[in-house]
Short mmCIF file of C-alpha atoms in Angstrom, two decimals:
data_model
loop_
_atom_site.label_atom_id
_atom_site.label_comp_id
_atom_site.label_asym_id
_atom_site.label_seq_id
_atom_site.Cartn_x
_atom_site.Cartn_y
_atom_site.Cartn_z
CA MET A 6 99.73 76.49 127.05
CA SER A 7 98.95 74.35 124.04
CA LEU A 8 101.24 74.01 121.06
CA LYS A 9 98.67 75.77 118.86
CA MET A 10 98.62 78.80 121.16
CA GLU A 11 102.42 78.92 121.29
CA LEU A 12 102.58 78.73 117.51
CA PHE A 13 99.94 81.47 117.21
CA PHE A 14 101.91 83.82 119.49
CA ALA A 15 105.17 83.05 117.69
CA ILE A 16 103.59 83.92 114.33
CA LEU A 17 102.03 87.06 115.79
CA ILE A 18 105.37 88.24 117.15
CA LEU A 19 107.13 87.50 113.86
CA ALA A 20 104.42 89.34 111.93
CA CYS A 21 104.96 92.45 114.06
CA LEU A 22 108.75 92.31 113.93
CA PRO A 23 109.23 94.14 110.59
CA SER A 24 107.20 97.12 111.84
CA ILE A 25 109.56 97.44 114.79
CA VAL A 26 112.81 96.98 112.89
CA LEU A 27 112.40 98.53 109.44
CA SER A 28 111.86 102.23 108.90
CA ASP A 29 110.07 103.83 105.96
CA ALA A 30 111.02 106.69 103.64
CA GLN A 31 109.40 109.34 105.84
CA GLY A 32 111.15 107.98 108.93
CA ASP A 33 114.46 107.94 107.07
CA ALA A 34 113.96 111.54 105.95
CA LEU A 35 113.04 112.70 109.44
CA ASN A 36 116.02 110.89 110.92
CA ALA A 37 118.29 112.58 108.35
CA LEU A 38 116.77 115.92 109.40
CA LYS A 39 117.45 115.12 113.07
CA ILE A 40 121.07 114.32 112.24
CA SER A 41 121.48 117.49 110.16
CA LEU A 42 120.08 119.55 113.06
CA LYS A 43 122.79 118.07 115.28
CA ALA A 44 120.20 117.39 117.96
CA SER A 45 121.61 116.47 121.34
CA PRO A 46 120.82 113.02 122.77
CA SER A 47 118.18 114.62 125.00
CA GLN A 48 116.38 116.23 122.04
CA LEU A 49 113.92 114.45 119.77
CA THR A 50 114.34 111.26 121.79
CA SER A 51 111.12 109.78 120.41
CA TRP A 52 112.46 110.05 116.86
CA ASN A 53 113.55 106.44 116.67
CA PRO A 54 114.76 105.36 113.21
CA ASN A 55 114.02 101.74 114.17
CA GLN A 56 110.27 102.40 114.31
CA VAL A 57 108.53 102.05 110.98
CA ASN A 58 105.82 104.58 111.78
CA PRO A 59 107.10 108.09 112.52
CA CYS A 60 103.50 109.11 113.27
CA THR A 61 104.18 108.02 116.85
CA TRP A 62 107.12 110.39 117.20
CA VAL A 63 106.65 113.51 119.36
CA ASP A 64 106.08 116.73 117.37
CA ILE A 65 105.14 114.84 114.19
CA THR A 66 101.66 115.57 112.86
CA VAL A 67 100.06 113.22 110.36
CA ILE A 68 97.47 114.59 107.95
CA ASN A 69 95.29 112.09 106.10
CA GLY A 70 97.70 109.25 106.84
CA ILE A 71 100.50 110.83 104.81
#
């Protein structure tokens, strides 16, 4: 693999990293709700506070991107 391709993939991975690590306000609020519900470890397992987009969480419905 050429150096340019390696650099391209490294930049691509770094560009995607914040979306994997940082949550947003909606994700934080939903995670707080999960904690307040005292959900067991087997409940709401897709509600991952480390994912920036809670739209991918099970039982979350997004309307008009909000």
